[in-house]
Amino acid sequence: MAKLKDMLVKRESWSDLIMGNYAVARAMIDTGTRVITTFPGSPTPEIAAALDSVDRDKRDYYFEYSTNEKVALEVAAGASLNGHLSTVFFKSVGLNVASDSLIQLALMELIGGMVIILGDDPGANSSQNEQDNRWFARMSYIPMLEPANPQEAYDMYREAVRLSKERRIPIFLRMTTHVCHAREVVKFNGIETGAPDWTPGFDAANGPYVPIVSAVFPLKRKALAKLADFEELGNECKLNEALAPNGSKPVDGKRLGVISSALVAMSVLENLEETRASVDLLKLGITYPLPRKMIVEFLADRDEVLVLEELDSVLENEIKAAAWDAGVDCKILSRKDREDFMGELGPRRTMKILSDVWPSIFDAPAEIVPSKEISPRLPQMCPGCGHRSAFHAIRKALEDDTITVADIGCHSLGFMPPYNMGEVLFSMGHGLSTASGLSIGNDTRKVLTFIGDSTLIHAGLPGIVNAANHDHNITLVLMDNGTTAMTGHQPRFGSGEVGDKIPFVPLLEALGVKFIRETDTYKQATLTQHIRDANAHKGFAMVIARHPCMLKFTRKQRKDMPDLKMPNVRVDQEKCERIYECVAEFGCPSFQKNEDGSVTVSEELCIGDGSCLQTCPAQALWRPKPGGGK
Amino acid sequence: MSSFNIYMCGVGGQGIGMLAEVLSRACLDAGHKIMGCDTHGLAQRGGIVVSHLRIGVEARTPRVPDGNANLVIALERLEALRAADAMLANSGTVIYYDTIYQPIHVRMGKTSYPEADALEEKVKTRGGKVERVQLDGIEDPRMQNVALLGRLAATGVVEGVSAQIIEQALRDALPAKALGANLAVFEQAAEKIDQQ
Ligand SMILES: Cc1ncc(C[n+]2csc(CCOP(=O)(O)OP(=O)(O)O)c2C)c(N)n1
């Protein structure tokens, strides 16, 4: 089978079964997008993986993992100012980080064109919230397109490029988790552009680009005019589409319709096709600015229209306002149940909403309540994970009333049993500053917090300068696994994978950190002692708890040395006293507790790392030497 | 007519991505229109991993709605039970590999791990059918997904997706050096059904 990296740069048109993220990666390549930047985060990391897989000599584009989303957005914007078509993409919450510069973009003439792809996450499948980034389009005056499936993602990216270049404006492409990860057969165009022209086209005369004092209002006036223009275009545009899957016949003397967008609109369409209900559907591809003329016409032709959207009432509010202004005689209906403002709206949930509104036409689907008797299965740290050793060791040094603050990364999982460490979490890099606040005026309870090594670079440094130089009385554990593990092992700055190595100790010392201890996390007793010392230290203290990500390590090992087999850990059944420290406290998933009470090690899960050996009070765990024998 | 929905599940690291890829390609080769999606994100080893595959022009969204899976393919017993409970449609089929990965709650003694009978019972209440797969002498547990494909091929529950088509999809997907052992497992799992 042809490799994805080759298909992505194939000059001719092609089609294949492919996920939405890969489809937009191809769209970037075939439209001649020249500068592409990102910071990793679900649901978009596969876009980066695809772009980064292409051999360097076959790339007509520059791609980088930037240090954070704000940096990524600025690099892409700078490229566009130079006349190069650019794209930045990141996950939903990444937009919060990028927003300081985002908010300026619509004021500027982006002569190369620029597309901002958002991976929003209704349902919070892999995020700390399900924020509705449609609000950001409104706040930043940036038009937003919303695809419903991989083919639309591909087509709409291309349309976004065309409109962005033509109007010199940024455009949002908002993809949600199950548009990013949906797979279907997508038809791709050929590559239309020739070799890149890297001539720097920046010209201040295209500006003004400095929005101060007298320039602010002219810039804002222009941005508003461009938005109004965009709305005109939307009124005629095929991206906004009125569908009548079952013919527009009145039902009980009433003409009915639904207004929706993206994947939710597809759920509604499935409901309409299944029930053959004669309800029409206005599917909006442009969700900002709304095509108010088109919407008002749709409303005017109908007696009742339901606005069915996911998350917040963004469309509903604007549609109701437009209807009021136009004085249309149509009853506008909306979601009522507070639950319907949360999570993804798949076909079962849209059917329920339709049945709430029009009970004589739609039947609510029977409720499915999952059995409480079936054991949950929580995500866990991998066998051999250095974070596990760290939590196990740190726990031993804590007092019962110590406040522990979590941060973002694989080590967030420490909040779950059996470790129960990390009791509050806001965002990437918040931990040490939130902890600093918890320490103020607090002479009685110790405060301990965590940060991952990628997060340190992403958002941690300002907090460290703050904590070190105000000498906040906290302990910060740097969980250094050498990579961005949670999102799929993207390179971490300073590891040597991109640019030079950044030695953390001199860096931290230069920033003013006075107490620093470091150890490999597998040396659990040493780590426990370091934490005790750090907690005893009055003021800001850091402990670097280091061990390479073992998932990344073992994958590489399997590739480089396919025949290597590390002997697994065994339980000496004669020595085992059934204390269950390995199972219940250390908690490596390789340990299986059998019905007779004995403990065995799963051949499939154990990687033979041996980090557990030191945890058994009865010393019943052992590992044969690689050559055989004890 | 409505779509034919397949829900695949297991535990991270069991090879569900490959299972979904091969089955999707086989469906395409059989002339079906398909839409599907894999779960990503928090799928560390030890977490639940899921893949959805919907066949037919009626499927406009990628995820199998709860209670609508005509076929569940599970790589692990507890996950088979979970899927049979919340995802299986009435008179649907469950094909599962009977292997056990204990979740932390079971290991800590907070919950218990289900017997195979519990799954049979659950599926019976839906008027469905269970195919339990467990082969002797599979050398590499990562081939259990191929065993499930073998059993699926033999049952013929997915219209038009014959054993030949799946076998061809396997040949396309697997590296040459892994092919022989995998095809042997595929055939062994397919044959078993005749003896039942
Ligand atoms: C603003 C923001 N951007 C991206 C993410 C996605 N994200 C979740 S975990 C993570 C990786 C953190 O890596 P690191 O700090 O090294 O911890 P590790 O997972 O390696 O333990 C990222 C980037 C996020 N949650 N928030």
Short mmCIF file of C-alpha atoms in Angstrom, two decimals, chain A residues 1 16-19 42 46 125-126 148-150 178-179 181-185 263 266-267 269-270 273-274 344 346-348 368-383 410 413 417-419 485-486 551 554 558 582-584 587-595 602 604-607, chain B residues 2-3 10-12 14 17 20-21 24-25 28 33-42 44-48 51-52 54 57-63 65-68 76 78-79 81-82 85-87 99-115 122 126 141-142 144 172-173:
data_model
loop_
_atom_site.label_atom_id
_atom_site.label_comp_id
_atom_site.label_asym_id
_atom_site.label_seq_id
_atom_site.Cartn_x
_atom_site.Cartn_y
_atom_site.Cartn_z
CA MET A 1 0.00 0.00 0.00
CA ASP A 16 -8.73 7.28 -0.53
CA LEU A 17 -10.15 6.34 2.84
CA ILE A 18 -8.68 8.95 5.14
CA MET A 19 -9.31 10.83 8.39
CA SER A 42 -5.83 16.63 20.62
CA GLU A 46 -2.29 13.90 13.32
CA ASN A 125 -12.94 13.80 24.89
CA SER A 126 -9.33 14.82 25.46
CA ALA A 148 -19.11 18.34 8.93
CA ASN A 149 -16.87 15.54 7.65
CA PRO A 150 -13.43 14.90 6.13
CA HIS A 178 -15.14 13.67 15.37
CA VAL A 179 -14.61 15.66 12.21
CA HIS A 181 -10.94 11.80 13.44
CA ALA A 182 -13.79 10.73 11.14
CA ARG A 183 -12.71 8.50 8.26
CA GLU A 184 -14.33 8.32 4.86
CA VAL A 185 -13.28 8.24 1.22
CA LEU A 263 -21.55 17.52 12.43
CA MET A 266 -25.48 15.70 9.89
CA SER A 267 -27.04 14.15 12.98
CA LEU A 269 -30.10 14.98 8.57
CA GLU A 270 -29.80 11.35 9.68
CA GLU A 273 -33.92 10.73 6.54
CA GLU A 274 -34.75 7.98 9.02
CA GLU A 344 -21.63 16.16 21.64
CA GLY A 346 -24.98 12.68 18.00
CA PRO A 347 -28.10 11.40 16.20
CA ARG A 348 -29.68 9.97 19.36
CA ILE A 368 -29.86 3.63 27.62
CA VAL A 369 -28.47 3.56 31.11
CA PRO A 370 -25.16 1.72 31.28
CA SER A 371 -25.06 -0.93 33.99
CA LYS A 372 -23.34 0.19 37.17
CA GLU A 373 -22.14 -3.35 37.77
CA ILE A 374 -19.56 -3.30 35.03
CA SER A 375 -16.16 -2.29 36.36
CA PRO A 376 -14.85 1.00 35.06
CA ARG A 377 -11.48 1.01 33.30
CA LEU A 378 -9.57 4.21 33.83
CA PRO A 379 -6.73 5.37 31.66
CA GLN A 380 -3.41 4.66 33.32
CA MET A 381 0.24 5.41 33.15
CA CYS A 382 2.03 2.82 31.07
CA PRO A 383 4.06 -0.06 32.51
CA CYS A 410 0.46 12.32 31.45
CA LEU A 413 -3.32 10.98 35.87
CA PRO A 417 -6.27 6.10 42.53
CA PRO A 418 -4.01 4.75 43.85
CA TYR A 419 -1.85 7.90 43.90
CA ALA A 485 4.17 12.39 25.97
CA MET A 486 0.43 12.87 26.41
CA LEU A 551 6.38 4.08 25.79
CA THR A 554 10.28 0.76 24.10
CA ARG A 558 11.42 -2.58 19.22
CA CYS A 582 2.60 -3.81 43.92
CA VAL A 583 -1.06 -4.05 42.92
CA ALA A 584 -2.75 -1.47 45.09
CA GLY A 587 -0.32 0.16 40.67
CA CYS A 588 1.53 -0.99 37.58
CA PRO A 589 -1.09 -2.49 35.23
CA SER A 590 1.17 -5.49 34.63
CA PHE A 591 0.23 -6.93 38.03
CA GLN A 592 -2.85 -9.14 37.92
CA LYS A 593 -4.59 -10.22 41.08
CA ASN A 594 -5.97 -13.70 40.70
CA GLU A 595 -9.07 -15.15 42.26
CA SER A 602 1.03 -10.14 32.71
CA GLU A 604 1.80 -8.97 27.57
CA LEU A 605 2.04 -5.80 29.61
CA CYS A 606 5.31 -6.06 31.53
CA ILE A 607 8.22 -4.40 29.75
CA SER B 2 -30.59 1.82 7.84
CA SER B 3 -26.83 1.56 8.21
CA GLY B 10 -10.39 -3.24 23.46
CA VAL B 11 -7.55 -2.08 25.60
CA GLY B 12 -4.77 0.25 24.43
CA GLN B 14 -4.10 -4.58 21.55
CA GLY B 17 -6.21 0.34 14.83
CA ALA B 20 -10.35 -1.27 12.06
CA GLU B 21 -8.13 -0.47 9.10
CA SER B 24 -12.72 -0.78 6.67
CA ARG B 25 -10.71 -1.63 3.57
CA LEU B 28 -14.76 -0.73 0.67
CA LYS B 33 -19.93 3.21 1.40
CA ILE B 34 -18.45 3.65 4.87
CA MET B 35 -17.87 6.22 7.53
CA GLY B 36 -16.02 5.62 10.77
CA CYS B 37 -13.68 6.96 13.37
CA ASP B 38 -11.13 5.89 15.95
CA THR B 39 -10.84 7.30 19.41
CA HIS B 40 -7.60 9.08 20.04
CA GLY B 41 -6.31 11.17 22.88
CA LEU B 42 -6.24 9.53 26.26
CA GLN B 44 -2.59 5.18 26.86
CA ARG B 45 -1.82 1.57 27.35
CA GLY B 46 -4.35 0.21 29.71
CA GLY B 47 -7.13 2.62 28.71
CA ILE B 48 -10.20 1.75 26.62
CA SER B 51 -13.26 2.32 16.80
CA HIS B 52 -16.52 2.89 14.95
CA ARG B 54 -20.75 2.45 9.82
CA VAL B 57 -25.27 5.74 2.64
CA GLU B 58 -27.56 6.41 5.61
CA ALA B 59 -24.59 6.88 7.93
CA ARG B 60 -23.76 10.57 7.82
CA THR B 61 -22.07 10.73 11.23
CA PRO B 62 -19.03 8.65 12.16
CA ARG B 63 -19.90 7.21 15.57
CA PRO B 65 -25.05 5.62 18.34
CA ASP B 66 -25.51 3.88 21.71
CA GLY B 67 -27.62 0.75 21.44
CA ASN B 68 -27.18 0.63 17.68
CA GLU B 76 -11.10 -8.29 25.68
CA LEU B 78 -14.68 -6.88 30.14
CA GLU B 79 -14.79 -4.51 27.17
CA LEU B 81 -19.41 -6.87 28.23
CA ARG B 82 -19.34 -3.08 28.41
CA ASP B 85 -24.40 -3.47 27.67
CA ALA B 86 -24.46 0.00 26.12
CA MET B 87 -23.79 -0.36 22.41
CA THR B 99 -8.57 -12.57 27.15
CA ILE B 100 -8.40 -10.63 30.40
CA TYR B 101 -6.85 -7.27 31.17
CA GLN B 102 -7.71 -6.33 34.74
CA PRO B 103 -8.51 -2.67 35.29
CA ILE B 104 -7.13 -0.97 38.37
CA HIS B 105 -10.47 -1.15 40.20
CA VAL B 106 -10.45 -4.93 39.97
CA ARG B 107 -6.83 -5.13 41.08
CA MET B 108 -7.57 -2.93 44.06
CA GLY B 109 -10.49 -5.15 44.96
CA LYS B 110 -13.11 -2.43 44.49
CA THR B 111 -14.95 -4.20 41.68
CA SER B 112 -14.99 -7.72 40.30
CA TYR B 113 -14.03 -9.02 36.89
CA PRO B 114 -16.92 -10.62 34.97
CA GLU B 115 -17.26 -14.32 34.13
CA LYS B 122 -26.29 -9.90 28.69
CA ARG B 126 -30.86 -8.42 23.64
CA PRO B 141 -1.06 -11.83 21.58
CA ARG B 142 -0.93 -9.02 19.06
CA GLN B 144 -5.63 -11.81 18.49
CA ASP B 172 -2.41 -5.44 1.67
CA ALA B 173 -2.01 -4.19 5.21
#
